[in-house]
CSV table of C-alpha atoms (C1' of nucleotides) in Angstrom, one decimal:
chain,number,residue,atom,x,y,z
A,1,MET,CA,18.8,-45.3,-23.5
A,2,LYS,CA,20.4,-42.4,-24.9
A,3,GLN,CA,18.8,-39.2,-25.4
A,4,VAL,CA,17.7,-37.8,-28.6
A,5,TYR,CA,16.4,-34.5,-29.6
A,6,ALA,CA,14.3,-33.1,-32.5
A,7,LEU,CA,14.7,-29.4,-32.8
A,8,VAL,CA,11.9,-28.0,-35.0
A,9,ASP,CA,12.2,-24.6,-35.8
A,10,CYS,CA,9.8,-22.4,-38.1
A,11,ASN,CA,11.1,-20.9,-41.1
A,12,ASN,CA,11.3,-17.2,-41.1
A,13,PHE,CA,8.5,-17.4,-38.5
A,14,TYR,CA,6.9,-13.9,-38.6
A,15,ALA,CA,7.4,-13.3,-42.3
A,16,SER,CA,5.6,-16.8,-42.6
A,17,CYS,CA,2.8,-15.9,-40.6
A,18,GLU,CA,2.2,-12.6,-42.5
A,19,LYS,CA,2.2,-14.6,-45.8
A,20,LEU,CA,-0.2,-17.4,-44.4
A,21,PHE,CA,-3.0,-14.7,-44.4
A,22,ARG,CA,-1.8,-12.9,-47.7
A,23,PRO,CA,-1.7,-15.8,-50.4
A,24,ASP,CA,-1.2,-13.1,-52.8
A,25,LEU,CA,2.3,-12.3,-51.7
A,26,ARG,CA,3.5,-16.2,-52.1
A,27,GLN,CA,6.3,-15.1,-54.3
A,28,THR,CA,6.7,-11.5,-53.0
A,29,PRO,CA,9.6,-10.4,-50.7
A,30,VAL,CA,8.4,-9.8,-47.2
A,31,VAL,CA,10.2,-8.3,-44.1
A,32,VAL,CA,8.9,-7.7,-40.4
A,33,LEU,CA,10.0,-4.7,-38.5
A,34,SER,CA,10.7,-4.6,-34.8
A,35,ASN,CA,8.4,-2.4,-32.3
A,36,ASN,CA,8.4,1.2,-33.6
A,37,ASP,CA,9.3,-0.2,-36.9
A,38,GLY,CA,12.8,0.0,-36.1
A,39,CYS,CA,14.8,-2.7,-37.5
A,40,VAL,CA,14.2,-5.8,-39.7
A,41,VAL,CA,13.7,-8.9,-37.5
A,42,ALA,CA,12.4,-11.4,-39.9
A,43,ARG,CA,12.7,-11.8,-43.9
A,44,SER,CA,11.3,-14.1,-46.3
A,45,ARG,CA,13.2,-16.5,-48.5
A,46,GLU,CA,12.9,-13.8,-51.3
A,47,ALA,CA,13.8,-10.8,-49.0
A,48,LYS,CA,17.0,-13.0,-47.9
A,49,ALA,CA,17.8,-13.5,-51.6
A,50,LEU,CA,17.8,-9.8,-52.1
A,51,GLY,CA,20.5,-9.4,-49.7
A,52,ILE,CA,18.2,-7.7,-47.0
A,53,LYS,CA,20.0,-8.3,-43.7
A,54,MET,CA,18.8,-9.3,-40.2
A,55,GLY,CA,18.9,-6.2,-37.9
A,56,VAL,CA,19.4,-3.4,-40.2
A,57,PRO,CA,17.3,-0.3,-39.5
A,58,ALA,CA,14.2,0.1,-41.9
A,59,HIS,CA,15.2,3.6,-42.7
A,60,HIS,CA,18.8,2.0,-44.5
A,61,ILE,CA,16.6,-0.3,-46.8
A,62,GLN,CA,14.2,2.5,-48.2
A,63,ASP,CA,15.7,2.1,-51.6
A,64,GLU,CA,15.5,-1.6,-51.9
A,65,ILE,CA,12.0,-1.9,-50.5
A,66,ARG,CA,10.8,0.7,-53.6
A,67,ARG,CA,13.0,-0.9,-55.9
A,68,TYR,CA,12.2,-4.7,-55.4
A,69,GLY,CA,8.4,-4.0,-54.0
A,70,ILE,CA,9.4,-5.4,-50.8
A,71,GLN,CA,6.1,-5.8,-48.7
A,72,VAL,CA,6.8,-4.4,-45.2
A,73,PHE,CA,4.8,-5.5,-42.0
A,74,SER,CA,4.9,-4.2,-38.4
A,75,SER,CA,5.5,-6.7,-35.6
A,76,ASN,CA,2.1,-8.3,-34.8
A,77,TYR,CA,2.8,-10.2,-31.7
A,78,ILE,CA,-0.6,-11.2,-31.1
A,79,LEU,CA,-0.7,-13.1,-34.3
A,80,TYR,CA,2.4,-14.5,-33.7
A,81,GLY,CA,1.8,-15.6,-30.2
A,82,ASP,CA,-1.5,-17.4,-31.4
A,83,MET,CA,0.2,-19.2,-34.5
A,84,SER,CA,3.2,-20.1,-32.1
A,85,ARG,CA,0.6,-21.7,-29.8
A,86,ARG,CA,-0.9,-23.7,-32.5
A,87,VAL,CA,2.2,-25.0,-33.8
A,88,MET,CA,3.1,-26.0,-30.0
A,89,VAL,CA,-0.2,-27.8,-29.6
A,90,THR,CA,0.4,-30.0,-32.7
A,91,LEU,CA,4.0,-30.9,-31.7
A,92,GLU,CA,2.7,-32.0,-28.3
A,93,SER,CA,0.3,-34.5,-30.1
A,94,LEU,CA,3.5,-35.9,-31.8
A,95,ALA,CA,6.2,-36.4,-29.2
A,96,PRO,CA,5.9,-37.5,-25.5
A,97,ARG,CA,7.8,-34.4,-24.4
A,98,VAL,CA,8.1,-31.1,-25.6
A,99,ASP,CA,10.3,-28.2,-24.6
A,100,VAL,CA,9.2,-24.7,-26.0
A,101,TYR,CA,12.3,-22.8,-26.5
A,102,SER,CA,11.0,-19.8,-28.1
A,103,ILE,CA,8.3,-18.4,-30.0
A,104,ASP,CA,9.1,-20.4,-33.0
A,105,GLU,CA,11.1,-23.4,-31.9
A,106,ALA,CA,10.7,-26.3,-29.6
A,107,PHE,CA,12.9,-29.4,-28.7
A,108,LEU,CA,11.0,-32.8,-28.7
A,109,ASP,CA,12.1,-35.8,-26.6
A,110,VAL,CA,12.5,-38.3,-29.4
A,111,LYS,CA,14.3,-41.1,-27.6
A,112,GLY,CA,13.4,-44.5,-28.7
A,113,ILE,CA,11.3,-43.4,-31.5
A,114,ASP,CA,13.6,-44.8,-34.0
A,115,ALA,CA,12.1,-48.4,-32.8
A,116,LEU,CA,8.9,-47.6,-34.5
A,117,VAL,CA,10.1,-45.4,-37.7
A,118,PRO,CA,13.5,-44.2,-38.7
A,119,PHE,CA,14.4,-40.8,-37.3
A,120,GLU,CA,14.2,-39.0,-40.7
A,121,ASP,CA,11.0,-40.5,-41.3
A,122,PHE,CA,9.8,-39.1,-38.1
A,123,GLY,CA,10.9,-35.7,-38.9
A,124,ARG,CA,9.1,-35.7,-42.0
A,125,GLN,CA,5.9,-36.6,-40.5
A,126,VAL,CA,6.3,-33.7,-38.0
A,127,LYS,CA,7.2,-31.1,-40.7
A,128,ASP,CA,4.1,-32.5,-42.8
A,129,THR,CA,1.8,-32.4,-40.0
A,130,VAL,CA,2.5,-28.9,-39.0
A,131,TYR,CA,2.3,-27.5,-42.7
A,132,GLN,CA,-1.1,-29.4,-42.8
A,133,ASN,CA,-2.4,-28.4,-39.5
A,134,ILE,CA,-0.9,-24.7,-39.5
A,135,GLY,CA,0.0,-24.0,-42.8
A,136,LEU,CA,3.6,-22.7,-41.6
A,137,PRO,CA,6.9,-24.5,-43.0
A,138,VAL,CA,9.4,-25.9,-40.4
A,139,CYS,CA,12.7,-27.7,-40.6
A,140,VAL,CA,13.7,-30.4,-38.2
A,141,GLY,CA,17.1,-31.3,-36.8
A,142,ILE,CA,17.6,-34.6,-34.7
A,143,ALA,CA,20.7,-35.3,-32.8
A,144,PRO,CA,21.9,-36.7,-29.4
A,145,THR,CA,22.4,-33.5,-27.9
A,146,ARG,CA,20.4,-30.0,-28.0
A,147,THR,CA,23.8,-28.1,-29.5
A,148,LEU,CA,24.0,-30.9,-32.3
A,149,ALA,CA,20.2,-30.8,-32.9
A,150,LYS,CA,20.8,-27.0,-33.4
A,151,LEU,CA,23.4,-27.7,-35.9
A,152,ALA,CA,21.0,-30.2,-37.5
A,153,ASN,CA,18.6,-27.8,-38.2
A,154,TYR,CA,20.9,-25.3,-39.5
A,155,ALA,CA,22.0,-28.0,-42.3
A,156,ALA,CA,18.2,-28.8,-42.7
A,157,LYS,CA,17.7,-25.1,-43.7
A,158,LYS,CA,20.7,-24.5,-45.4
A,159,TYR,CA,20.7,-27.5,-47.8
A,160,PRO,CA,17.5,-27.9,-49.8
A,161,ALA,CA,18.4,-31.5,-50.8
A,162,THR,CA,17.7,-32.5,-47.1
A,163,GLY,CA,14.0,-31.8,-47.8
A,164,GLY,CA,14.3,-29.8,-44.3
A,165,VAL,CA,14.9,-32.8,-42.2
A,166,VAL,CA,18.4,-33.9,-41.1
A,167,ASP,CA,19.1,-36.9,-38.7
A,168,LEU,CA,22.4,-36.2,-37.1
A,169,THR,CA,22.4,-39.2,-34.7
A,170,ASP,CA,25.5,-40.8,-36.5
A,171,PRO,CA,28.8,-39.6,-35.2
A,172,ALA,CA,30.7,-39.8,-38.6
A,173,ARG,CA,27.9,-37.6,-40.2
A,174,GLN,CA,28.3,-35.2,-37.2
A,175,ARG,CA,32.0,-34.8,-38.2
A,176,ARG,CA,31.4,-34.4,-41.5
A,177,LEU,CA,28.8,-31.8,-41.1
A,178,MET,CA,30.8,-29.7,-38.5
A,179,ALA,CA,33.9,-29.8,-40.9
A,180,ARG,CA,31.7,-27.5,-43.2
A,181,VAL,CA,30.1,-25.4,-40.5
A,182,PRO,CA,31.5,-22.1,-39.7
A,183,VAL,CA,32.5,-21.9,-36.1
A,184,GLU,CA,29.8,-18.9,-35.5
A,185,GLU,CA,26.9,-20.9,-36.6
A,186,VAL,CA,27.3,-23.2,-33.4
A,187,TRP,CA,24.7,-22.2,-30.7
A,188,GLY,CA,26.2,-20.3,-28.0
A,189,VAL,CA,29.1,-18.7,-29.9
A,190,GLY,CA,28.2,-15.2,-30.9
A,191,ARG,CA,30.3,-12.1,-32.4
A,192,LYS,CA,32.9,-11.8,-29.4
A,193,LEU,CA,33.7,-15.5,-29.4
A,194,THR,CA,34.1,-15.9,-32.9
A,195,ALA,CA,36.4,-13.2,-33.0
A,196,LYS,CA,38.6,-14.8,-30.2
A,197,LEU,CA,38.4,-18.4,-31.8
A,198,GLN,CA,39.2,-17.4,-35.1
A,199,ALA,CA,42.4,-15.8,-33.7
A,200,MET,CA,43.2,-19.1,-32.2
A,201,SER,CA,42.5,-20.7,-35.7
A,202,VAL,CA,39.3,-22.4,-34.7
A,203,THR,CA,37.0,-21.5,-37.8
A,204,THR,CA,34.9,-24.4,-37.8
A,205,ALA,CA,32.5,-26.2,-35.5
A,206,LEU,CA,34.9,-29.4,-35.9
A,207,HIS,CA,37.7,-27.2,-34.6
A,208,LEU,CA,35.8,-26.4,-31.7
A,209,ALA,CA,34.6,-29.9,-31.0
A,210,ASP,CA,38.1,-31.3,-31.0
A,211,ALA,CA,39.6,-28.4,-28.8
A,212,GLU,CA,40.9,-29.3,-25.4
A,213,PRO,CA,37.9,-28.8,-23.0
A,214,ALA,CA,40.4,-27.9,-20.0
A,215,THR,CA,41.7,-25.3,-22.5
A,216,LEU,CA,38.4,-23.9,-23.2
A,217,ARG,CA,37.3,-23.5,-19.7
A,218,LYS,CA,40.6,-21.6,-18.8
A,219,ARG,CA,40.6,-19.2,-21.8
A,220,PHE,CA,36.9,-18.9,-22.0
A,221,SER,CA,34.4,-20.2,-19.5
A,222,VAL,CA,32.5,-23.2,-18.4
A,223,VAL,CA,29.8,-22.2,-21.0
A,224,LEU,CA,32.0,-22.7,-23.9
A,225,GLU,CA,33.7,-26.1,-22.6
A,226,ARG,CA,30.1,-27.2,-22.4
A,227,THR,CA,29.4,-26.1,-26.1
A,228,ALA,CA,32.4,-28.4,-27.0
A,229,ARG,CA,31.2,-31.4,-25.2
A,230,GLU,CA,27.8,-31.2,-26.5
A,231,LEU,CA,29.2,-31.1,-30.1
A,232,ASN,CA,31.0,-34.2,-29.1
A,233,GLY,CA,27.6,-35.9,-28.4
A,234,ILE,CA,28.0,-35.5,-24.6
A,235,PRO,CA,24.5,-34.0,-23.2
A,236,CYS,CA,25.4,-31.0,-20.9
A,237,LEU,CA,22.2,-29.2,-20.9
A,238,PRO,CA,19.5,-30.8,-18.8
A,239,TRP,CA,15.9,-31.7,-20.0
A,240,GLU,CA,13.6,-28.8,-18.8
A,241,ASP,CA,10.3,-30.4,-17.9
A,242,ALA,CA,8.6,-27.3,-16.6
A,243,PRO,CA,10.0,-24.0,-17.5
A,244,PRO,CA,11.8,-22.8,-14.2
A,245,PRO,CA,10.2,-19.8,-12.6
A,246,LYS,CA,11.3,-16.5,-13.7
A,247,LYS,CA,13.8,-14.5,-12.1
A,248,GLN,CA,13.0,-11.0,-13.6
A,249,ILE,CA,10.0,-9.6,-15.4
A,250,MET,CA,10.6,-6.4,-17.8
A,251,CYS,CA,8.5,-4.0,-19.8
A,252,SER,CA,10.1,-1.7,-21.7
A,253,ARG,CA,9.4,0.2,-25.0
A,254,SER,CA,10.8,3.0,-27.3
A,255,PHE,CA,8.4,5.8,-27.6
A,256,GLY,CA,6.8,6.2,-31.1
A,257,HIS,CA,8.1,10.2,-30.6
A,258,PRO,CA,10.5,11.9,-28.1
A,259,ILE,CA,8.8,12.9,-25.0
A,260,GLN,CA,9.7,15.7,-22.6
A,261,ALA,CA,6.8,16.4,-20.2
A,262,LEU,CA,6.6,14.4,-17.0
A,263,PRO,CA,3.0,13.8,-17.0
A,264,ASP,CA,3.7,11.9,-20.6
A,265,LEU,CA,6.5,9.7,-18.9
A,266,GLU,CA,4.1,8.7,-15.9
A,267,GLU,CA,1.8,7.9,-18.3
A,268,ALA,CA,4.2,5.4,-20.3
A,269,VAL,CA,5.6,4.2,-17.0
A,270,SER,CA,2.2,3.5,-15.4
A,271,HIS,CA,1.4,1.5,-18.5
A,272,TYR,CA,4.8,-0.4,-18.2
A,273,ALA,CA,4.3,-1.1,-14.6
A,274,THR,CA,0.7,-2.3,-15.2
A,275,ARG,CA,2.0,-4.8,-17.7
A,276,ALA,CA,4.6,-6.0,-16.0
A,277,THR,CA,2.6,-6.5,-12.9
A,278,LYS,CA,-0.1,-8.5,-15.2
A,279,LYS,CA,2.8,-10.8,-16.3
A,280,LEU,CA,3.8,-11.2,-12.7
A,281,ARG,CA,0.5,-12.5,-11.6
A,282,GLY,CA,0.1,-14.7,-14.5
A,283,GLY,CA,3.1,-16.7,-13.2
A,284,GLN,CA,1.7,-16.5,-9.6
A,285,GLN,CA,4.9,-14.4,-8.4
A,286,TYR,CA,5.5,-11.5,-6.2
A,287,ALA,CA,8.3,-8.8,-6.8
A,288,GLY,CA,10.6,-8.0,-4.2
A,289,GLU,CA,12.3,-5.3,-6.1
A,290,LEU,CA,11.1,-2.5,-8.5
A,291,ILE,CA,13.7,-0.8,-11.1
A,292,VAL,CA,12.6,2.1,-13.4
A,293,PHE,CA,14.7,3.5,-16.1
A,294,ILE,CA,14.4,6.4,-18.6
A,295,ARG,CA,16.6,7.6,-21.1
A,296,THR,CA,17.2,9.8,-24.4
A,297,ASN,CA,18.0,8.5,-27.7
A,298,PRO,CA,21.8,7.4,-27.5
A,299,PHE,CA,21.9,7.3,-31.5
A,300,ARG,CA,21.3,11.1,-31.5
A,301,ALA,CA,24.8,12.1,-30.8
A,302,THR,CA,24.1,15.8,-30.9
A,303,ALA,CA,21.5,16.0,-28.6
A,304,PRO,CA,21.8,16.3,-24.8
A,305,GLN,CA,21.9,12.7,-23.0
A,306,TYR,CA,20.3,11.6,-20.2
A,307,SER,CA,20.0,8.0,-18.7
A,308,LYS,CA,19.2,6.9,-15.4
A,309,SER,CA,17.6,4.2,-13.2
A,310,ALA,CA,16.2,4.1,-9.8
A,311,SER,CA,15.4,0.9,-7.8
A,312,LEU,CA,13.3,0.2,-4.7
A,313,ARG,CA,13.2,-2.8,-2.6
A,314,LEU,CA,9.6,-3.5,-1.7
A,315,VAL,CA,9.0,-4.0,2.1
A,316,SER,CA,6.9,-7.0,1.4
A,317,PRO,CA,6.8,-8.7,-2.2
A,318,THR,CA,3.7,-7.8,-3.7
A,319,GLN,CA,1.7,-8.3,-7.1
A,320,ASP,CA,-0.7,-5.5,-6.5
A,321,SER,CA,-0.8,-3.0,-9.4
A,322,ARG,CA,-1.8,-0.1,-7.4
A,323,VAL,CA,1.2,-0.5,-5.2
A,324,ILE,CA,3.7,-1.2,-8.1
A,325,VAL,CA,2.3,1.6,-10.3
A,326,GLY,CA,2.5,4.0,-7.2
A,327,GLN,CA,6.1,3.3,-6.5
A,328,ALA,CA,7.0,3.1,-9.9
A,329,LEU,CA,5.8,6.6,-10.1
A,330,ASN,CA,7.6,8.0,-7.3
A,331,LEU,CA,10.8,6.5,-8.6
A,332,LEU,CA,10.3,8.1,-12.0
A,333,ARG,CA,9.5,11.7,-10.4
A,334,SER,CA,13.0,11.2,-8.2
A,335,MET,CA,14.9,10.7,-11.6
A,336,TYR,CA,13.1,13.1,-13.8
A,337,GLN,CA,15.1,16.0,-15.3
A,338,SER,CA,13.2,18.4,-17.5
A,339,GLY,CA,15.0,19.7,-20.7
A,340,TYR,CA,15.4,16.3,-22.4
A,341,GLU,CA,14.0,14.5,-25.2
A,342,TYR,CA,13.3,11.0,-23.7
A,343,ALA,CA,13.2,8.2,-26.1
A,344,LYS,CA,12.5,5.1,-23.7
A,345,ALA,CA,11.4,3.9,-20.4
A,346,GLY,CA,10.9,0.7,-18.6
A,347,VAL,CA,9.9,-1.1,-15.6
A,348,MET,CA,11.8,-4.3,-14.4
A,349,LEU,CA,10.4,-6.5,-11.4
A,350,SER,CA,13.0,-8.6,-9.7
A,351,GLU,CA,13.4,-10.7,-6.7
A,352,LEU,CA,10.7,-12.7,-7.8
A,353,VAL,CA,9.3,-15.2,-5.2
A,354,GLY,CA,6.3,-17.8,-5.4
A,355,GLU,CA,3.1,-18.0,-3.1
A,356,THR,CA,5.5,-19.4,-0.4
A,357,GLY,CA,8.9,-18.8,0.5
A,358,HIS,CA,8.7,-15.1,1.3
A,359,GLN,CA,9.1,-13.2,4.3
A,360,THR,CA,6.0,-11.3,5.7
A,361,ASP,CA,6.6,-7.5,7.0
A,362,LEU,CA,7.1,-7.2,10.6
A,363,PHE,CA,5.6,-3.6,10.6
A,364,GLU,CA,2.8,-4.3,8.0
A,365,GLY,CA,0.8,-1.1,7.4
A,366,PRO,CA,-2.8,-0.7,7.6
A,367,VAL,CA,-3.1,-0.8,3.6
A,368,GLY,CA,-2.2,-4.4,2.9
A,369,THR,CA,0.3,-4.3,0.0
A,370,ASP,CA,1.3,-8.0,0.0
A,371,ILE,CA,0.6,-11.6,-0.4
A,372,THR,CA,-1.2,-11.8,2.9
A,373,ASP,CA,-3.7,-9.1,1.9
A,374,ASP,CA,-6.7,-11.2,0.5
A,375,ARG,CA,-8.6,-8.1,-0.5
A,376,ALA,CA,-5.9,-7.0,-2.8
A,377,VAL,CA,-5.4,-10.3,-4.4
A,378,ARG,CA,-9.0,-10.8,-5.2
A,379,LEU,CA,-9.1,-7.1,-6.6
A,380,MET,CA,-6.5,-8.1,-8.8
A,381,ALA,CA,-8.0,-11.2,-9.9
A,382,VAL,CA,-11.3,-9.4,-10.7
A,383,MET,CA,-9.4,-6.8,-12.7
A,384,ASP,CA,-7.6,-9.4,-14.8
A,385,ASP,CA,-10.7,-11.4,-15.2
A,386,ILE,CA,-12.6,-8.4,-16.9
A,387,ASN,CA,-9.6,-7.4,-19.0
A,388,ARG,CA,-9.3,-10.9,-20.3
A,389,LYS,CA,-12.1,-9.9,-22.7
A,390,SER,CA,-10.9,-6.6,-23.5
A,391,SER,CA,-7.6,-5.8,-22.3
A,392,THR,CA,-8.2,-2.1,-21.9
A,393,SER,CA,-11.6,-2.2,-20.2
A,394,ILE,CA,-9.9,-1.5,-16.7
A,395,CYS,CA,-6.7,0.5,-16.3
A,396,MET,CA,-5.0,2.7,-13.7
A,397,ALA,CA,-6.0,6.3,-13.9
A,398,ARG,CA,-2.5,7.4,-14.4
A,399,GLU,CA,-2.9,5.4,-17.9
A,400,ALA,CA,-6.0,7.2,-19.2
A,401,GLY,CA,-6.1,9.4,-22.3
A,402,PRO,CA,-4.3,9.3,-25.5
A,403,ALA,CA,-1.0,7.9,-25.3
A,404,ALA,CA,1.7,10.3,-26.1
A,405,TYR,CA,4.2,7.6,-26.2
A,406,ALA,CA,2.5,5.3,-28.4
A,407,MET,CA,4.6,2.9,-30.7
A,408,ARG,CA,4.7,3.4,-34.2
A,409,ARG,CA,3.3,0.8,-36.4
A,410,GLU,CA,2.2,1.7,-39.7
A,411,HIS,CA,2.3,-1.5,-41.4
A,412,LEU,CA,0.3,-3.6,-38.9
A,413,SER,CA,-1.6,-6.6,-40.2
A,414,PRO,CA,-5.1,-7.4,-39.1
A,415,ALA,CA,-5.7,-9.7,-36.0
A,416,TYR,CA,-6.7,-12.3,-38.4
A,417,THR,CA,-7.1,-15.0,-35.7
A,418,THR,CA,-8.0,-13.2,-32.5
A,419,ASN,CA,-10.6,-10.6,-33.3
A,420,TRP,CA,-14.0,-11.7,-35.0
A,421,LYS,CA,-14.0,-8.3,-36.9
A,422,GLN,CA,-10.7,-8.8,-38.5
A,423,LEU,CA,-11.2,-12.4,-39.6
A,424,PRO,CA,-9.7,-13.3,-43.1
A,425,LYS,CA,-12.4,-13.2,-45.9
A,426,VAL,CA,-12.5,-15.8,-48.8
A,427,MET,CA,-13.9,-13.9,-51.7
B,1,DT,C1',12.2,11.3,-39.5
B,2,DC,C1',15.2,7.2,-38.4
B,3,DT,C1',18.6,1.8,-34.8
B,4,DG,C1',13.5,-3.8,-30.7
B,5,DG,C1',12.4,-6.1,-26.4
B,6,DG,C1',12.9,-9.8,-23.3
B,7,DG,C1',15.4,-12.8,-21.0
B,8,DT,C1',19.4,-16.2,-18.8
B,9,DC,C1',23.9,-17.7,-17.0
B,10,DC,C1',28.8,-16.9,-15.9
B,11,DT,C1',32.7,-14.1,-14.0
B,12,DA,C1',35.7,-11.1,-11.8
B,13,DG,C1',36.2,-8.4,-7.9
B,14,DG,C1',35.3,-6.1,-3.8
B,15,DA,C1',33.4,-6.3,0.9
B,16,DC,C1',33.3,-8.8,4.9
B,17,DC,C1',34.0,-12.5,8.4
B,18,DC,C1',36.9,-15.5,11.3
C,1,DT,C1',62.8,-6.0,8.0
C,2,DC,C1',58.6,-6.3,5.5
C,3,DT,C1',51.6,-6.7,5.4
C,4,DG,C1',47.6,-14.6,6.0
C,5,DG,C1',44.4,-17.3,4.2
C,6,DG,C1',40.2,-19.4,3.1
C,7,DG,C1',35.5,-18.7,2.8
C,8,DT,C1',30.9,-16.5,1.4
C,9,DC,C1',28.0,-13.2,-0.6
C,10,DC,C1',26.7,-9.2,-3.4
C,11,DT,C1',27.1,-6.6,-7.6
C,12,DA,C1',28.4,-5.1,-12.2
C,13,DG,C1',29.4,-6.1,-16.5
C,14,DG,C1',30.0,-9.2,-20.3
C,15,DA,C1',28.2,-12.7,-23.4
C,16,DC,C1',25.0,-15.4,-25.4
C,17,DC,C1',19.8,-16.5,-27.2
C,18,DC,C1',15.7,-15.5,-30.0
DNA sequence: TCTGGGGTCCTAGGACCC
DNA sequence: TCTGGGGTCCTAGGACCC
């Protein structure tokens, strides 16, 4: 039987999450800002209508915010993560297989469902059920490949007459839609590719679908060739039953304010290293390589610039916070130069391996640092367990104290769903 | 005052081997 | 007169996504 995907994508996800708990803002334009209240990362329908662009720095739209009374929110990832989980649980109750693709979208396996109910009706059931259970609006696109399902979802969002659901399983309908869709809207075609394609007079999705696959591979790469084949209804992207294990884990942040002193940087790097290592343990993985970077603010053209990264191969893969934090601090001290205003730092873990499939150290020292050190593994488990209740109960000594690097989040909404003290109240 | 964070995949080119 | 060819591995960089 032919594969059929339904792509379910939440509308203006972060903005919708904020509105959900603020019914008073139902008709108000809302924007959500990135970390540090930097740029716009989500806009409600009303904000889009006002011409607020995705990705603009917040300080560029201060006029519009005042003039139109736009409500501004800092990113509240705890809230969005929790709402996302609820949406995905509902989707899992509706389809036999669900591939969670990002925080606000998932591919459903709907192969054969049309034997019971037409695809479009099924799409409406999904949309209505998510709205009833969670209160968030979604659109649904149904098609034989992921790339076409993305396109169907785009149409569902763009054309209100569709009611937010588009069944694109019919090839004639696929071609009619593709003729109307600019090539840059195709999944996998970004800014650079758009410019190159337009120069070759490939301006619509249909032009791309009708291009010669061999030419695409030669002039671009196998990636674009696959995209074109997918537009023709030939699946080239395999179904992901289980998410593939991560290859790298990163934790980095811009600071709320510039930092000069080494101890303040040490605090930030310790914190990022701790967070990255916690993610590592969450995936039952061990890191074989550690990379730390620091940099000044490249947007401040007049200030002296410094950007440096340093890496270290761990003798034996580890998931011990004490080891990773210690080594991250060593790397930081090796690169640190005084006299600069640092704006950002980060810690990356790579060469990740699972419980098995790694080599132990021939010269393993007395202080066990690796997977074979049972005491370290148990200590970390206890620490994670305690921190599950309150994320800051136990931390590395280096992280203690008020954070000089703390993010700016001046418009943060309450933790409506994850903190008893912040539950929404109905008056 | 002031521009996010976290990922993946692919390719080209150099080093090295026989 | 005139510098092989084929293969693998690694890294850096580019492109994309949300």
